[in-house]
Amino acid sequence: GEVGRAAGLLFIYSLGLTLPFLVVGLFTSRAARFLRERGRFVQYTNYVAGVILIILGILIFTDNFVSLVGKLFNIFPMLDLLR
């Protein structure tokens, strides 16, 4: 039923959140070297991610996030397959 589907989706979501941390944890020394070598790129990525988070926060605070998601579903109809 719906509860089983929700639990399955939550499990997959949790795996998606866990995998990057697990990979970095397993390869800490390699990851540290990788991040040091690409310091400028990592700094830029952090900046862009921060700006995106601020924009999302403003959208949620002003109650415009739901309308944005609706527009995205209209622009990209294949997203409707994820429901």
Coordinates of C-alpha atoms in Angstrom, one line a residue, residues 16-51:
G16 CA 21.1 8.7 -1.9
L17 CA 22.1 10.8 1.1
T18 CA 24.3 8.2 2.5
L19 CA 26.3 7.1 -0.5
P20 CA 28.5 10.3 -1.0
F21 CA 29.4 10.3 2.7
L22 CA 30.2 6.6 2.6
V23 CA 32.4 6.9 -0.4
V24 CA 34.3 9.9 1.1
G25 CA 34.7 8.0 4.3
L26 CA 36.1 5.0 2.6
F27 CA 38.5 7.0 0.5
T28 CA 39.4 9.9 3.0
S29 CA 43.0 10.3 2.0
R30 CA 42.2 10.2 -1.7
A31 CA 39.3 12.6 -1.2
A32 CA 41.4 15.0 0.7
R33 CA 44.0 15.0 -2.0
F34 CA 41.3 15.4 -4.7
L35 CA 39.8 18.4 -2.9
R36 CA 43.2 20.0 -2.3
E37 CA 44.1 19.7 -6.0
R38 CA 40.8 21.1 -7.1
G39 CA 40.5 23.8 -4.5
R40 CA 39.4 26.6 -6.8
F41 CA 36.6 24.3 -8.3
V42 CA 35.5 23.3 -4.8
Q43 CA 35.4 26.9 -3.7
Y44 CA 33.3 27.8 -6.7
T45 CA 31.0 24.8 -6.2
N46 CA 30.4 25.8 -2.5
Y47 CA 29.6 29.4 -3.6
V48 CA 27.1 28.3 -6.2
A49 CA 25.5 25.8 -3.8
G50 CA 25.2 28.5 -1.1
V51 CA 23.5 30.8 -3.6

